[in-house]
Amino acid sequence: MAMMRLRREDPRVVGSFRLHRRLGAGGMGVVYLGSDRRGQRVALKVIRPDLAEDREFRSRFAREVSAARRIRGGCTARLVAADLEADRPWFATQYVPGPSLHDKVNEGGPLPAAHVASIGSALAEGLLAVHEAGVVHRDLKPSNILLSPKGPRIIDFGIAWATGASTLTHVGTAVGSPGFLAPEQVRGAAVTPATDVFALGATLAYASTADSPFGHGSSEVMLYRVVHEEPQLLGVPDALAPLLHACLAKDPEDRPSTLQLSLRLKEIAAREAHGHAPHGPGHGAQHGHAADGRPAGRRADAYADQHTERRPGAGTPPRGAAAPRASSPRSGPPGAGAARTTGRNTPARPPAPRRGGQRPPARTVRTSPNGRRPNSPDRVRLLRQRLTVFVVVTLLVALGIAAAQGCQGPPRGLGVPTAPGAPGAPTAPRAAEAGPEGGL
């Protein structure tokens, strides 16, 4: 947080605290860095002189300080002391070191989705403690969130008000910041915890895009957009876009509760931290799909769940193996399925049979429907059966030929001498025909 030197008109001591630096100024007064005798540092706000003279303001301010004392939780700056009867009322809260969320984003750009969700989850828990104490912050914005080493802290409850109170003021105090106000605040209706949910949604959208979801312009233009126009969430990561869109609903009844918001942001933070379905800024959440084809907006969660369920299984199938039938030799000429499966770099002797077509010739390899060879015992048994049938048939054919030759009279064929110089002995039919002449 930026610090400035004390000005001439600034006090040097307030109550039991010594003032050292200026931390900032707002619609209600000036905030100083102070410390007590024990060295405890505080952020001390002194109310403006013109407001201090208004009795109605003093009465309301007293109720707000009383409500702030009831807030418990580690995500808020604890109230340390206050003096409501002083000439200029003041209150001191625990000093939180670290830059504001506004300065962090303004200097470093949009934050990753996991970081935004983690910050949002802690802030939602802080708001839950605030709301349980019966208080509505009413001015939650990036500059009122400090990023301390121990986590984000909500500060500046200067315009906080009890649940159900109106946002209208009678002495000209600020009612909030344009772009982060809820529609009911602009209309002057009663504020509820849903009012802070709207502001938190706008704050997280700013952290994701480095811009307000309602753009820029004069206060009147910004307030009109809050009431009548939809927020611009272009650039919000897909993992956060649906939830932030729900937080920015015009009707408070349509927004998630503080508890629901806290639990949902915890889930998103854990999922994004583990790298599931990474989402980066620049995706078109308003157009239904991201720039790379992934769905955005309300369909983002369903898309992430579907892809998360597929992930525990096998990896992405290689090209050419998407259809199981391609590995079967029946789907094309012999060897075609093997060529598509093995490729050029397949070794000649793989360590284990994978798919058909690994031994030439490819037509002799039979594969099962899943592309693997049959079990060895079945193959050996099949070969034995075929060999047995072949031997039996061969023997029967040979016996049949021998029997036929014996019935045609082999003794007569035995008397026919082989002619000298002949190329060889005559065949069995010719010997049978020459039998009568040889007998003469």
XYZ file of C-alpha atoms in Angstrom:
440
model
C 0.000 0.000 0.000
C 1.367 3.412 -0.975
C 2.236 5.719 1.891
C 2.541 9.490 1.907
C 4.039 11.928 4.335
C 1.804 13.670 6.813
C 0.575 17.069 5.743
C 0.659 20.185 7.840
C -3.032 19.959 8.674
C -2.874 16.275 9.645
C -2.902 15.379 13.347
C 0.150 13.692 14.864
C -1.623 11.853 17.672
C -5.157 10.442 17.767
C -6.280 8.791 20.988
C -3.457 6.543 22.171
C -2.030 6.139 18.658
C 0.823 8.047 17.087
C 0.377 8.735 13.372
C 3.256 8.129 10.934
C 2.004 8.217 7.357
C -1.033 8.847 5.200
C -2.478 5.689 3.653
C -5.259 7.338 1.661
C -8.413 9.435 1.717
C -12.038 8.703 0.888
C -15.522 10.099 1.088
C -15.690 9.728 4.870
C -12.238 10.869 5.889
C -8.498 10.220 5.870
C -6.763 6.963 6.725
C -3.426 7.031 8.554
C -0.807 4.510 9.539
C -0.417 4.607 13.289
C 0.989 2.606 16.178
C 0.345 2.265 19.899
C 2.828 2.157 22.755
C 3.415 -1.576 22.248
C 4.311 -1.016 18.607
C 1.107 -2.525 17.188
C 0.406 -0.909 13.837
C -3.120 0.142 12.902
C -4.980 1.762 10.028
C -6.776 4.672 11.656
C -9.582 6.564 9.904
C -10.551 10.044 11.041
C -13.965 11.310 9.958
C -14.227 14.533 7.962
C -15.058 17.675 10.017
C -18.257 18.417 8.100
C -19.606 14.921 8.735
C -18.573 15.035 12.374
C -20.934 17.958 12.922
C -23.974 16.006 11.670
C -25.819 14.252 14.498
C -27.573 11.829 12.192
C -24.240 10.757 10.775
C -22.798 10.266 14.252
C -25.747 8.090 15.213
C -25.411 5.933 12.112
C -21.640 5.762 12.468
C -22.026 4.523 16.038
C -24.303 1.700 14.899
C -21.843 0.730 12.166
C -18.914 0.586 14.566
C -20.966 -1.494 16.967
C -21.787 -3.930 14.170
C -18.140 -4.064 13.074
C -17.140 -5.169 16.580
C -19.233 -8.310 16.119
C -17.359 -9.444 13.006
C -15.145 -12.465 13.542
C -12.940 -14.129 10.962
C -9.444 -14.107 9.565
C -10.353 -12.505 6.223
C -11.229 -9.084 7.598
C -9.214 -6.357 9.271
C -10.122 -6.589 12.964
C -11.463 -3.479 14.685
C -8.964 -2.425 17.376
C -10.365 0.787 18.877
C -12.766 3.648 18.222
C -13.896 6.926 19.717
C -17.383 7.959 18.713
C -17.601 10.987 21.042
C -14.466 12.791 19.867
C -14.701 16.101 18.035
C -13.765 14.117 14.938
C -14.866 10.488 15.428
C -12.317 7.851 14.471
C -11.798 4.118 14.471
C -8.696 1.972 14.109
C -8.415 -1.445 12.502
C -5.589 -3.936 12.245
C -2.992 -2.806 9.704
C -2.660 -5.250 6.808
C 0.632 -5.129 4.855
C 0.520 -5.862 1.164
C -0.770 -4.335 -2.071
C -4.415 -3.946 -2.860
C -5.994 -6.189 -5.462
C -6.460 -3.117 -7.639
C -2.740 -2.268 -7.553
C -1.752 -5.902 -8.108
C -3.832 -6.218 -11.269
C -3.054 -2.711 -12.468
C 0.682 -3.390 -12.328
C 0.859 -7.066 -13.300
C -2.216 -7.614 -15.461
C -5.017 -10.209 -15.129
C -4.508 -13.049 -12.672
C -4.729 -16.767 -13.592
C -8.031 -18.538 -13.044
C -6.667 -20.641 -10.145
C -5.391 -17.519 -8.373
C -8.644 -15.628 -8.884
C -10.696 -18.559 -7.597
C -8.445 -18.930 -4.546
C -8.742 -15.228 -3.691
C -12.488 -15.327 -4.272
C -12.924 -18.336 -2.003
C -11.120 -16.600 0.874
C -13.102 -13.394 0.336
C -16.380 -15.315 0.290
C -15.456 -16.857 3.645
C -14.736 -13.381 4.989
C -18.079 -12.099 3.741
C -19.779 -15.070 5.356
C -18.407 -13.962 8.730
C -19.479 -10.385 8.018
C -23.010 -11.423 7.096
C -23.324 -13.726 10.100
C -22.643 -10.654 12.245
C -25.605 -8.929 10.581
C -23.446 -6.515 8.560
C -23.296 -5.756 4.832
C -20.064 -4.208 3.573
C -21.728 -2.272 0.719
C -18.436 -1.099 -0.840
C -16.511 -4.229 -1.716
C -14.139 -3.442 -4.588
C -10.534 -4.215 -5.654
C -9.060 -1.263 -3.718
C -10.722 -2.501 -0.498
C -9.059 -5.916 -0.721
C -5.485 -6.220 0.505
C -3.297 -9.176 -0.509
C -1.375 -9.883 2.661
C 1.189 -12.693 3.059
C -1.449 -14.596 5.052
C -4.153 -14.207 2.420
C -6.593 -11.558 1.197
C -8.183 -9.238 3.722
C -11.330 -7.114 3.443
C -10.905 -3.571 4.715
C -12.795 -0.268 4.938
C -16.128 -0.945 6.572
C -16.651 2.821 6.703
C -20.014 2.690 4.952
C -21.021 -0.751 6.166
C -24.574 -0.948 7.390
C -26.776 -3.396 9.197
C -28.669 -5.908 7.084
C -31.827 -4.480 5.558
C -30.770 -0.823 5.723
C -31.163 1.546 2.787
C -28.170 2.718 0.784
C -29.481 6.275 0.581
C -27.514 8.805 2.585
C -28.584 12.174 3.845
C -25.272 13.922 4.296
C -23.555 13.298 0.988
C -21.401 10.328 1.971
C -20.379 7.895 -0.753
C -22.635 4.905 -1.185
C -20.106 2.845 -3.102
C -18.089 2.774 -6.307
C -19.713 2.833 -9.771
C -19.133 -0.450 -11.571
C -19.151 -2.450 -8.333
C -22.490 -1.326 -6.909
C -25.442 -3.712 -7.054
C -28.604 -2.629 -8.927
C -30.581 -2.439 -5.657
C -28.038 0.036 -4.301
C -28.480 2.261 -7.352
C -32.262 2.155 -6.955
C -32.050 2.927 -3.240
C -33.588 -0.376 -2.176
C -32.665 -2.356 0.929
C -29.246 -3.989 0.914
C -28.765 -7.661 1.758
C -25.845 -10.125 1.716
C -26.647 -10.602 -1.987
C -25.477 -7.002 -2.462
C -21.955 -7.992 -1.438
C -22.155 -11.104 -3.651
C -22.755 -8.822 -6.652
C -19.768 -6.672 -5.699
C -17.559 -9.733 -5.240
C -18.553 -11.010 -8.678
C -17.604 -7.666 -10.247
C -14.338 -7.656 -8.284
C -13.335 -11.144 -9.453
C -14.228 -10.205 -13.019
C -11.853 -7.257 -12.693
C -9.116 -9.558 -11.346
C -9.599 -11.850 -14.374
C -9.644 -9.151 -17.059
C -8.076 -6.023 -15.505
C -11.274 -4.190 -16.386
C -14.689 -3.510 -14.911
C -17.476 -5.771 -16.228
C -19.487 -2.609 -16.956
C -16.773 -0.722 -18.822
C -15.790 2.879 -18.247
C -17.499 6.253 -18.296
C -19.091 8.802 -16.033
C -20.823 7.753 -12.837
C -24.228 8.177 -14.441
C -23.303 5.974 -17.414
C -21.834 3.297 -15.168
C -24.850 3.216 -12.876
C -27.188 2.954 -15.864
C -25.279 -0.037 -17.201
C -25.373 -1.754 -13.810
C -29.159 -1.518 -13.735
C -30.081 -2.068 -17.400
C -27.233 -3.825 -19.239
C -25.619 -7.236 -18.986
C -22.028 -7.436 -17.706
C -19.234 -7.834 -20.223
C -17.367 -11.026 -19.299
C -15.289 -11.321 -22.448
C -11.866 -12.520 -21.338
C -13.042 -14.191 -18.119
C -11.750 -17.799 -17.987
C -14.356 -20.412 -18.851
C -14.047 -21.993 -15.407
C -15.220 -18.776 -13.728
C -17.546 -17.196 -16.298
C -20.790 -19.056 -15.370
C -20.372 -18.421 -11.640
C -19.514 -14.729 -12.064
C -22.450 -14.298 -14.419
C -24.728 -15.681 -11.693
C -23.209 -13.310 -9.103
C -23.962 -10.348 -11.377
C -27.648 -11.179 -11.819
C -29.929 -8.142 -11.647
C -32.324 -9.815 -9.234
C -30.727 -10.544 -5.819
C -32.763 -13.738 -5.582
C -30.966 -15.128 -8.655
C -27.497 -14.785 -7.110
C -25.804 -17.600 -5.189
C -25.591 -17.335 -1.439
C -22.304 -16.430 0.211
C -21.849 -20.027 1.389
C -22.606 -21.466 -2.046
C -20.177 -19.026 -3.612
C -17.423 -19.973 -1.178
C -17.820 -23.720 -1.775
C -18.015 -23.368 -5.550
C -14.908 -21.171 -5.698
C -13.017 -23.712 -3.597
C -13.888 -26.440 -6.098
C -12.789 -24.304 -9.041
C -9.534 -23.330 -7.321
C -8.684 -26.972 -6.585
C -9.526 -28.103 -10.120
C -7.567 -25.317 -11.783
C -4.580 -25.819 -9.472
C -4.347 -29.474 -10.549
C -4.401 -28.510 -14.221
C -7.809 -29.941 -15.174
C -9.177 -28.335 -18.342
C -6.944 -25.232 -18.239
C -8.684 -22.017 -19.153
C -6.910 -18.854 -20.048
C -8.099 -15.346 -20.576
C -9.336 -14.350 -23.978
C -12.015 -17.002 -24.373
C -15.356 -15.843 -25.709
C -17.590 -16.548 -22.744
C -20.408 -14.486 -24.174
C -20.499 -16.299 -27.492
C -20.891 -19.762 -26.023
C -17.496 -21.046 -27.156
C -13.898 -20.181 -26.507
C -11.485 -19.126 -29.199
C -10.064 -22.658 -29.436
C -13.461 -24.327 -29.784
C -14.190 -25.171 -26.159
C -17.628 -24.161 -24.870
C -17.834 -21.251 -22.519
C -20.409 -19.696 -20.235
C -23.054 -22.046 -18.854
C -21.764 -25.001 -20.841
C -18.220 -24.715 -19.505
C -18.813 -26.892 -16.412
C -20.486 -29.683 -18.389
C -17.630 -29.618 -20.876
C -15.010 -29.825 -18.126
C -16.842 -32.698 -16.393
C -17.091 -34.719 -19.610
C -13.412 -34.303 -20.390
C -12.426 -35.089 -16.837
C -14.315 -38.411 -17.014
C -12.497 -39.426 -20.200
C -9.098 -38.650 -18.806
C -8.607 -41.681 -16.481
C -8.914 -44.076 -19.455
C -6.521 -44.731 -22.239
C -4.827 -41.836 -23.970
C -5.863 -40.363 -27.254
C -5.880 -43.117 -29.906
C -3.335 -42.689 -32.683
C -4.451 -41.684 -36.115
C -5.603 -44.631 -38.134
C -6.638 -46.610 -35.068
C -9.779 -44.671 -34.148
C -12.037 -47.311 -35.734
C -11.409 -50.808 -34.334
C -12.464 -52.396 -37.643
C -9.459 -50.912 -39.416
C -7.184 -53.450 -37.717
C -9.154 -56.429 -39.016
C -7.847 -58.015 -42.257
C -11.464 -58.462 -43.409
C -11.903 -54.732 -43.967
C -9.537 -54.610 -46.968
C -6.974 -56.530 -49.005
C -4.585 -58.861 -47.185
C -1.987 -56.901 -45.292
C -3.795 -53.555 -45.545
C -4.837 -53.502 -41.891
C -1.315 -54.391 -40.808
C 0.188 -51.584 -42.865
C -2.056 -49.033 -41.225
C -1.332 -50.374 -37.752
C 2.410 -51.004 -37.717
C 3.718 -48.182 -39.917
C 7.214 -47.829 -41.317
C 9.094 -47.757 -38.039
C 7.734 -51.036 -36.665
C 10.639 -53.368 -35.724
C 10.944 -56.692 -37.524
C 10.624 -58.658 -34.287
C 8.378 -56.877 -31.784
C 8.587 -57.965 -28.154
C 4.979 -59.132 -28.124
C 2.403 -59.704 -30.861
C 0.192 -56.653 -31.165
C -1.761 -56.668 -34.384
C -1.906 -58.719 -37.542
C 0.404 -58.330 -40.523
C 3.761 -58.477 -38.713
C 5.051 -61.664 -40.461
C 5.210 -62.102 -44.228
C 3.248 -63.134 -46.060
C 0.442 -61.080 -44.500
C -2.291 -63.371 -45.881
C -1.110 -66.281 -43.721
C -1.672 -64.361 -40.480
C -5.142 -64.631 -39.048
C -6.196 -62.188 -36.405
C -9.095 -61.900 -34.012
C -11.536 -58.973 -34.245
C -9.441 -57.003 -31.766
C -6.324 -57.325 -33.949
C -4.465 -59.980 -31.893
C -3.462 -63.547 -32.837
C -5.448 -66.468 -31.424
C -4.137 -68.249 -28.397
C -1.302 -70.737 -29.141
C -3.111 -73.932 -27.875
C -6.086 -73.259 -30.160
C -3.829 -72.673 -33.142
C -1.814 -75.866 -32.573
C -4.968 -77.932 -32.084
C -6.455 -76.558 -35.305
C -3.286 -77.349 -37.246
C -3.205 -80.903 -35.879
C -6.810 -81.526 -36.884
C -6.182 -80.267 -40.403
C -3.015 -82.367 -40.732
C -4.824 -85.490 -39.572
C -7.613 -84.992 -42.080
C -5.093 -84.363 -44.859
C -3.154 -87.596 -44.079
C -6.303 -89.708 -43.882
C -7.640 -88.377 -47.175
C -4.277 -88.915 -48.893
C -4.119 -92.534 -47.727
C -7.656 -93.245 -48.890
C -6.949 -91.800 -52.341
C -3.751 -93.829 -52.664
C -5.529 -97.042 -51.668
C -8.279 -96.352 -54.172
C -5.804 -95.854 -57.026
C -3.962 -99.060 -56.085
C -7.175 -101.073 -56.021
C -8.213 -99.761 -59.441
C -4.912 -100.736 -61.026
C -5.102 -104.276 -59.592
C -8.559 -104.887 -61.084
C -7.386 -104.050 -64.658
C -4.977 -106.989 -64.791
C -1.515 -106.222 -63.737
C -0.216 -109.790 -64.681
C -0.791 -109.122 -68.367
C 1.077 -105.874 -68.164
C 4.057 -107.589 -66.628
C 4.921 -109.526 -69.825
C 5.527 -106.471 -71.986
C 9.251 -105.854 -72.287
C 10.643 -102.384 -72.445
C 11.898 -101.541 -75.951
C 15.662 -101.054 -76.193
C 16.586 -97.387 -76.395
C 13.128 -96.307 -75.241
C 13.034 -93.271 -73.035
C 11.391 -95.241 -70.302
C 8.778 -97.786 -69.353
C 5.270 -97.291 -70.789
C 2.494 -96.051 -68.560
C -0.045 -98.378 -67.008
C -2.786 -97.844 -69.648
C -0.448 -98.425 -72.576
C 0.843 -101.695 -70.980
C -2.730 -102.888 -70.671
C -3.448 -102.195 -74.362
C -0.310 -104.019 -75.546
C -1.063 -107.076 -73.463
C -2.646 -109.273 -76.282
C 0.217 -108.718 -78.706
C 2.787 -109.640 -76.133
C 0.863 -112.898 -75.478
C 1.238 -113.978 -79.135
